[in-house]
C-alpha positions as semicolon CSV with decimal commas, in nm:
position;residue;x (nm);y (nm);z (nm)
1;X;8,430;2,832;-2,550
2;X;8,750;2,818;-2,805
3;X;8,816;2,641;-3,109
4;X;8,520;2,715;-3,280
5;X;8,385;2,518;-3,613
6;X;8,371;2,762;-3,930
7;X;7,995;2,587;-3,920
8;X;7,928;2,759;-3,633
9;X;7,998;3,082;-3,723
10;X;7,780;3,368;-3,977
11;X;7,809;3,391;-4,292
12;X;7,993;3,693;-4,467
13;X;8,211;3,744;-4,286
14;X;8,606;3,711;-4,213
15;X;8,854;3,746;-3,904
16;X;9,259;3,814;-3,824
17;X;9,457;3,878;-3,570
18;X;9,811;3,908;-3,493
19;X;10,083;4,057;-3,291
20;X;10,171;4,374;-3,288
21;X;10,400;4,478;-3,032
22;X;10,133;4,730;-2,871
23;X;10,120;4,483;-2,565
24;X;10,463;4,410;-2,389
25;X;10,379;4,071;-2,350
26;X;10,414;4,018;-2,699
27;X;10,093;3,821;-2,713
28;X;9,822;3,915;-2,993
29;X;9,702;4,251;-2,979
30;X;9,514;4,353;-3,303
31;X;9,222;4,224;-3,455
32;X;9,024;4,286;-3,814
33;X;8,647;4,148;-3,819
34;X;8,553;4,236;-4,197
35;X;8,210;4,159;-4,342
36;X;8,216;4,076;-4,736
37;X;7,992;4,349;-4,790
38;X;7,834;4,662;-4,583
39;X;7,685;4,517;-4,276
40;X;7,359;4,657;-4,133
41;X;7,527;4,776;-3,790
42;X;7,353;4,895;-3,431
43;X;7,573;4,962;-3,108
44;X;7,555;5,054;-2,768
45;X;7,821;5,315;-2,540
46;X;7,970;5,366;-2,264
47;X;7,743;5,623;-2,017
48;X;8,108;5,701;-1,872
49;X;8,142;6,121;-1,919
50;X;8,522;6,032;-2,012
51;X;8,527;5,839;-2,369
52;X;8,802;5,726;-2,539
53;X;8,884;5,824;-2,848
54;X;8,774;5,495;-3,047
55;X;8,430;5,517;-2,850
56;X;8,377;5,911;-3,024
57;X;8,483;5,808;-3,357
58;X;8,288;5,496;-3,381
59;X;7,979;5,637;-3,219
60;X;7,933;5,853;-3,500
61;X;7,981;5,654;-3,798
62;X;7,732;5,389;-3,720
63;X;7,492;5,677;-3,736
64;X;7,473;5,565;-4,067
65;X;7,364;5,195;-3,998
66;X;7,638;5,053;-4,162
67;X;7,935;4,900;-4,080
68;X;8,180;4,688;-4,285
69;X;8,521;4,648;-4,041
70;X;8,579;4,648;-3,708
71;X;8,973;4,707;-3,606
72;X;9,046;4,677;-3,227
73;X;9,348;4,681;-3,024
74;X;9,432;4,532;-2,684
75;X;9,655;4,696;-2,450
76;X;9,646;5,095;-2,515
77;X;9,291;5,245;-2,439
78;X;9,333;5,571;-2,662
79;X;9,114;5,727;-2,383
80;X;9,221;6,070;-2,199
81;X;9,457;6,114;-2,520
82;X;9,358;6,463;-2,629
83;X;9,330;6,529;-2,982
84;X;9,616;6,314;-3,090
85;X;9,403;6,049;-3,005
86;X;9,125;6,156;-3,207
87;X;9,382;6,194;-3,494
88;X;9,521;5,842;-3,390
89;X;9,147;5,642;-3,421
90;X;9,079;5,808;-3,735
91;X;9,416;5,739;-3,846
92;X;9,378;5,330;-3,769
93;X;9,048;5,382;-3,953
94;X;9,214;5,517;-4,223
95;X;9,443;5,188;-4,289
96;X;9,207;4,979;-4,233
97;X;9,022;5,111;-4,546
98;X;9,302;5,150;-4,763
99;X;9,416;4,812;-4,695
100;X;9,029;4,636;-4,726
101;X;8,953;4,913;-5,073
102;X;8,628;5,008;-4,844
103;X;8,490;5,298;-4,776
104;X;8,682;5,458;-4,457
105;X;8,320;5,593;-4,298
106;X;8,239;5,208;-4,297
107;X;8,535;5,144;-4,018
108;X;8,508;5,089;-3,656
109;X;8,769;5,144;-3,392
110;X;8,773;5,020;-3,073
111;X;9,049;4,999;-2,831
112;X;9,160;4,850;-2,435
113;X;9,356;4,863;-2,224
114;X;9,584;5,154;-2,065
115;X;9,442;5,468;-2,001
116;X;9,635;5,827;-2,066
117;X;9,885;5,674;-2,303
118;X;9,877;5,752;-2,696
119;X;9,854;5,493;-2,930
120;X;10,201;5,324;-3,065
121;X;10,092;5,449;-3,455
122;X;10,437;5,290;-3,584
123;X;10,287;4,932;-3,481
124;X;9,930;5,007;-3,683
125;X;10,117;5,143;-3,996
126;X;10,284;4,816;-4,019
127;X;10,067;4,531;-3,887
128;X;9,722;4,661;-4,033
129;X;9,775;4,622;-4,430
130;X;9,936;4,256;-4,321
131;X;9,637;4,198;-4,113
132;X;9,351;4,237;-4,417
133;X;9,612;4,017;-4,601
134;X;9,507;3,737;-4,348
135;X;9,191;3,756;-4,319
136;X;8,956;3,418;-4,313
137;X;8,685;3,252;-4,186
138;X;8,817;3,033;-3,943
139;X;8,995;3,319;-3,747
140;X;8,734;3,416;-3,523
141;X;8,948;3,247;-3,219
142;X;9,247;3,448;-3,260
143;X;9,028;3,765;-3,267
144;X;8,902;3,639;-2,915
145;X;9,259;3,596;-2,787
146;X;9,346;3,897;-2,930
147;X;9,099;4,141;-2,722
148;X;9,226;4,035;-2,401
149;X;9,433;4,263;-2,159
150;X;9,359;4,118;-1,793
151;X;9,116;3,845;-1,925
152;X;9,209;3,478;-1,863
153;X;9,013;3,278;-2,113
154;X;8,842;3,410;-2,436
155;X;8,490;3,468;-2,442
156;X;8,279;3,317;-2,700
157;X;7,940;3,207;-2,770
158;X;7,719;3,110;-3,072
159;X;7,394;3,042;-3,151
160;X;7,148;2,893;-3,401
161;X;6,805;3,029;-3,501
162;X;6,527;3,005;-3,798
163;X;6,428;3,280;-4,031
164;X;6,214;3,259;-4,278
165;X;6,274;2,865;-4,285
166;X;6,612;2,933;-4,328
167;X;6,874;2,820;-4,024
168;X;7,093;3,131;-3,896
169;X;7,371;3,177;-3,685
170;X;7,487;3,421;-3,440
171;X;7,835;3,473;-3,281
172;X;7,917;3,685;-3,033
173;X;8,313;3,748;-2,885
174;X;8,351;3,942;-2,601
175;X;8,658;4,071;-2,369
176;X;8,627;4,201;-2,014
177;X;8,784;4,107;-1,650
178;X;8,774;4,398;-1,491
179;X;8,651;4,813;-1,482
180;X;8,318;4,568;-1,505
181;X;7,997;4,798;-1,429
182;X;7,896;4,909;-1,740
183;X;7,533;5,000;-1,745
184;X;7,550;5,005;-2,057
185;X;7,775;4,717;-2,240
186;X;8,063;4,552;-2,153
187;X;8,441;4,644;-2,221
188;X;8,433;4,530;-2,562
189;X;8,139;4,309;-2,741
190;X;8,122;4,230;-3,098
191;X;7,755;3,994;-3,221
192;X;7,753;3,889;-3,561
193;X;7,459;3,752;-3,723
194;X;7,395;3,612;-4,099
195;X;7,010;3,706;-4,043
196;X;6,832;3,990;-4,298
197;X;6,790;4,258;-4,018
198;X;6,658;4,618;-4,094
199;X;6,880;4,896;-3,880
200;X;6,558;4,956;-3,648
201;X;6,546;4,644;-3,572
202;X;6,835;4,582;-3,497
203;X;6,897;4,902;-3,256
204;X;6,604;4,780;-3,071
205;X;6,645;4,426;-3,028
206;X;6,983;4,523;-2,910
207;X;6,962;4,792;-2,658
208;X;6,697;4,523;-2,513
209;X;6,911;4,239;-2,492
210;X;7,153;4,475;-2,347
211;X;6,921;4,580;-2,108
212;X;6,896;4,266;-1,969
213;X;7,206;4,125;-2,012
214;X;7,550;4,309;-2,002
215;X;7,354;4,588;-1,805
216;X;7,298;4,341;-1,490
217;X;7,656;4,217;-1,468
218;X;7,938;4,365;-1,205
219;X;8,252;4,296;-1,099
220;X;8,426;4,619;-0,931
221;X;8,166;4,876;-1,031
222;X;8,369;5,068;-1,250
223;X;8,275;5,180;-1,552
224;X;8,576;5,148;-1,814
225;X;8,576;5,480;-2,072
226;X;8,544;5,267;-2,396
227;X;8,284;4,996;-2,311
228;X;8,092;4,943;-2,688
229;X;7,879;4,658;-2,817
230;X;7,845;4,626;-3,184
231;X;7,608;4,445;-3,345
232;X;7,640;4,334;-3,743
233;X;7,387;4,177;-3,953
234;X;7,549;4,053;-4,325
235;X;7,219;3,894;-4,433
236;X;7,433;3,620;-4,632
237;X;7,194;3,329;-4,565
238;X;6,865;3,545;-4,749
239;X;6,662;3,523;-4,550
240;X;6,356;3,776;-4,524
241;X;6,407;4,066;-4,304
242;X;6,331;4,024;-3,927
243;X;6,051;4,257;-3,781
244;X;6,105;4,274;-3,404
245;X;5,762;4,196;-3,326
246;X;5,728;3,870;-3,512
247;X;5,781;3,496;-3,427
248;X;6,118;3,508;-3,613
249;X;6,239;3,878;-3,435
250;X;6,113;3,707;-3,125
251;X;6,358;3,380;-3,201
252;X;6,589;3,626;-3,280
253;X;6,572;3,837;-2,995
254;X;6,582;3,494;-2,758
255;X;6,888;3,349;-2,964
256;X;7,040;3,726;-2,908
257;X;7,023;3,748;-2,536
258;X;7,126;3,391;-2,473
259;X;7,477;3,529;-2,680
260;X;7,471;3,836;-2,446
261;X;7,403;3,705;-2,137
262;X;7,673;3,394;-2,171
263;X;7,911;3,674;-2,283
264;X;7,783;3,803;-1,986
265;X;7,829;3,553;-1,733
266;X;8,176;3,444;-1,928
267;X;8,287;3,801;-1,803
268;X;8,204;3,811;-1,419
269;X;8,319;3,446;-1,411
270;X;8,653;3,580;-1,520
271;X;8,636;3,878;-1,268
272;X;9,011;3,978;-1,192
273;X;9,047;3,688;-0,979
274;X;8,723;3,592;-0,923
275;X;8,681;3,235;-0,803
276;X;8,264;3,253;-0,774
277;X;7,968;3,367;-0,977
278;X;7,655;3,425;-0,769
279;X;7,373;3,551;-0,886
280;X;7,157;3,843;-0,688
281;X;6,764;3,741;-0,743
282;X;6,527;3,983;-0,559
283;X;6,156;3,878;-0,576
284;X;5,845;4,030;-0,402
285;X;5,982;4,427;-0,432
286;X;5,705;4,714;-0,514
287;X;5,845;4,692;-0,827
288;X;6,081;4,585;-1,127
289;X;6,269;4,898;-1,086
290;X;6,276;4,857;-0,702
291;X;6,383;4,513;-0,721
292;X;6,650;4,586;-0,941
293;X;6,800;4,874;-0,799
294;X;6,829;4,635;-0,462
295;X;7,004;4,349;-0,682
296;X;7,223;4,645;-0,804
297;X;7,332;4,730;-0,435
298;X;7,385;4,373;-0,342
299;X;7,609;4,290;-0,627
300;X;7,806;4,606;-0,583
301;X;7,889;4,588;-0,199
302;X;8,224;4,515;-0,154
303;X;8,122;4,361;0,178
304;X;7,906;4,096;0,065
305;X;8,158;4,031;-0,201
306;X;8,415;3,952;0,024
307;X;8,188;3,704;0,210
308;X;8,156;3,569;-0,101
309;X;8,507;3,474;-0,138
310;X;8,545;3,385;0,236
311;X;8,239;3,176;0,194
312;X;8,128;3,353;0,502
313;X;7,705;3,323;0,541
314;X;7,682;3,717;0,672
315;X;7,317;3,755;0,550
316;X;7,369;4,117;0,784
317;X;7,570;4,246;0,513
318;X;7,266;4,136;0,242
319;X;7,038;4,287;0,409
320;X;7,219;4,627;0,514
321;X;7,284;4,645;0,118
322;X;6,914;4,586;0,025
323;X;6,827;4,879;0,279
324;X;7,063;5,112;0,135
325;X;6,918;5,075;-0,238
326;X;6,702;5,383;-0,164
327;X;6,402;5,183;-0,242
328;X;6,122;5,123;-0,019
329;X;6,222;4,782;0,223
330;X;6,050;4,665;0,532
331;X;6,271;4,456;0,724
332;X;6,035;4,276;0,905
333;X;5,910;4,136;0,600
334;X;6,245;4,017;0,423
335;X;6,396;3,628;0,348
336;X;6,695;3,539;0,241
337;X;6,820;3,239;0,145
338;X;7,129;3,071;-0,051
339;X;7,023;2,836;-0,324
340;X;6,765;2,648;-0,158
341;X;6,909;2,691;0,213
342;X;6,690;2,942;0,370
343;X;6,888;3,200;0,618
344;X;6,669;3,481;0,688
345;X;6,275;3,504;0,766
346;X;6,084;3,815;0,847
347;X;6,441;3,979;0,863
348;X;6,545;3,731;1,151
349;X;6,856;3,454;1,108
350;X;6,771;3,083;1,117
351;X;7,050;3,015;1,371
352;X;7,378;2,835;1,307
353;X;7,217;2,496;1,220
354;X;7,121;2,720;0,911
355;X;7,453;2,882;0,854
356;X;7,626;2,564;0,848
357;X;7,422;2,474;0,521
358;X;7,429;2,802;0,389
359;X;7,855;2,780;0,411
360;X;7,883;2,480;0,226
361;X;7,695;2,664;-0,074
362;X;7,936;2,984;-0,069
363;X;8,205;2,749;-0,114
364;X;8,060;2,577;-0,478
365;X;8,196;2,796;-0,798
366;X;7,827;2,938;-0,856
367;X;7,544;2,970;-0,642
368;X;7,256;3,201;-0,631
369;X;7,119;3,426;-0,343
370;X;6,752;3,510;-0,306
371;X;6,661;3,813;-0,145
372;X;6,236;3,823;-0,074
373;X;6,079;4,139;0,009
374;X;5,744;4,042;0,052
375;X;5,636;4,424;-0,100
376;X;5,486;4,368;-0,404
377;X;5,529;4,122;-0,784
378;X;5,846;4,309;-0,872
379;X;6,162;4,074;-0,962
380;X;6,512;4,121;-1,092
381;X;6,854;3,985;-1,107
382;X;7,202;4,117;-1,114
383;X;7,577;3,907;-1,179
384;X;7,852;3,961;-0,955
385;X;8,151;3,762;-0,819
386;X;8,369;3,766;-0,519
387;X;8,631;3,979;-0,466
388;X;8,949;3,906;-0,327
389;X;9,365;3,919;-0,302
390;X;9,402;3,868;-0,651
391;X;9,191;4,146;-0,767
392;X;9,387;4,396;-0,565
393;X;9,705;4,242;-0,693
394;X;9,663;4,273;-1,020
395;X;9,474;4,633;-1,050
396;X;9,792;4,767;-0,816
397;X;10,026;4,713;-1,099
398;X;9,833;4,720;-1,419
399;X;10,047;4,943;-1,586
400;X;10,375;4,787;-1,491
């Protein structure tokens, strides 16, 4: 989605984004999101054991619940940058306060891009006090463009709700191609919402929308070092404050995870060079756990993902992935099928009138494939795409 309506977007809060020479492209490359007043704020990490800089800093503040700014920077990761780039996120954080007259503790920092290379400080000590001098509603799609490093579209989504009989938005932005396995997040996710939301709350209608969204998405099962989610809450509308377990938390929580999970999709869709999004349903496993942790080794295999992208019906590889989940599978009760096209029954192909059918659906732009285990009521799903020449070409020169 792009060219977004100010109506669609939360009140209280304001956007900017410009050039700053970090990138080499010269495209944007710094962003400001600023709420008009201290925002109630939840996020979720990276479960990487190497975090960037940005990841530490901002980690700790939103102990606090609050939030009021969120600076972040595309193309320089501040991650494996020592203590200069601990000095370098609180630094940014630092101008971003000065130039808002806010509280520095109520600044995040988040950063992409490069990893091992410290932060260009010159560019941030000139663009950021300009930046808070442009700040306005209506510049939520230059903040989108302005995440991207290897991304080809923004990612945006909104979405409408009712609280306390009064209508409320929410708006997520998003950025994220590739280093896609986050178990956690994404690369970078920012959700802002004009509903009244108490910090409980909002921590745990997050981490499960999280759960169930960004957490079942992969594209090369890497897990970047500064994957964050933020969520903000301005409470401009007035409306009462949510309790998670109520009818307006619970039409929060839906109107939450349908942000997240078209984020979500938005992101394996735009897979370095992904041309298909499939998703991995597994039904019938002993469990949810068991079903998920064999949609997990599906989505991953870079086998199946390449018969993705040569729409090549090898079920074999499907089910050799499904076996090696580490879950209990008994072959002679599995089915398979693509879409609607069944391939596999009691772990036995169909035969090549079957495969025939099954190739034309590998070849549409998003299918799903249905893995049965006949075990038990468990079901889950997982996002992946294909993987192919592209990917490899543009991860073997990233840096150049």
């Amino acid at each position: 989605m792009s060219n977004l309506c100010v109506t669609d977007l939360p009140a209280g809060f304001r956007y900017a984004a410009r050039a700053a020479g970090i990138k080499k492209s010269g495209k944007p490359d710094l962003a400001l999101i600023v709420a008009d007043q201290p925002a109630v704020c939840s996020g979720t990490f990276t479960t990487n054991k190497v975090v960037a800089a940005p990841v530490i800093l901002t980690r700790e503040r939103i102990r606090s619940g609050l939030c009021q700014a969120i600076l972040v920077n595309s193309g320089n990761a501040n991650a494996c940058t020592g203590d200069r780039g601990l000095a370098d996120a609180q630094r940014c954080a630092v101008l971003t306060a000065r130039a808002l007259g806010i509280d520095e503790q109520l600044v995040a920092v988040c950063s992409t891009g490069v990893i091992g290379v410290p932060l260009p400080m010159g560019r941030f000590e000139e663009h950021v006090p300009a930046l808070a001098g442009e700040l306005s509603n209506a510049g939520a799609d230059e903040v989108a463009r302005a995440m991207m490093t290897t991304d080809a579209f923004p990612k945006v989504a909104v979405q409408r709700f009712t609280s306390g009989g009064r209508e409320c938005r929410i708006f997520g932005v998003a950025k994220g191609a590739g280093m896609i396995h986050p178990n956690m997040a994404t690369m970078l996710a920012f959700v802002l919402t004009d509903a009244t939301l108490p910090g409980p709350s909002a921590g745990l209608l997050l981490r499960r929308a999280v759960a169930r969204t960004f957490n079942r998405i992969t594209v090369d099962r890497d897990t970047s070092t500064n994957d964050t989610v933020l969520l903000l809450a301005s409470g401009a509308v007035g409306a009462p404050p949510l309790v998670a377990e109520s009818p307006d938390g619970e039409a929060f929580a839906a109107a939450l995870e349908d942000v997240l999970q078209t984020l979500a999709k938005l992101i394996v869709r735009d897979g370095e060079g992904a041309t298909k999004l499939v998703r991995i349903q597994v039904e019938g496993a002993a469990s949810e756990a068991d079903a998920l942790a064999v949609a997990r080794s599906v989505a991953t295999s870079a086998l199946v993902k390449t018969a993705f992208f040569g729409a090549d019906a090898n079920w074999g590889r499907i089910i050799a992935a499904a076996g090696y989940a580490g879950v209990e599978i008994d072959p002679d009760r599995v089915r398979i099928r693509f879409d609607d096209v069944p391939m596999v029954e009691g772990g036995l192909g169909l035969g090549a009138e079957q495969e025939v059918k099954a190739t034309a659906v590998l070849k549409q732009a998003e299918f799903t494939v249905t893995v049965e285990l006949g075990l038990g009521a468990g079901s889950a799903w997982y996002y992946t795409s294909d993987l192919n020449y592209e990917y490899v070409r543009i991860n073997a020169d990233y840096r150049s």
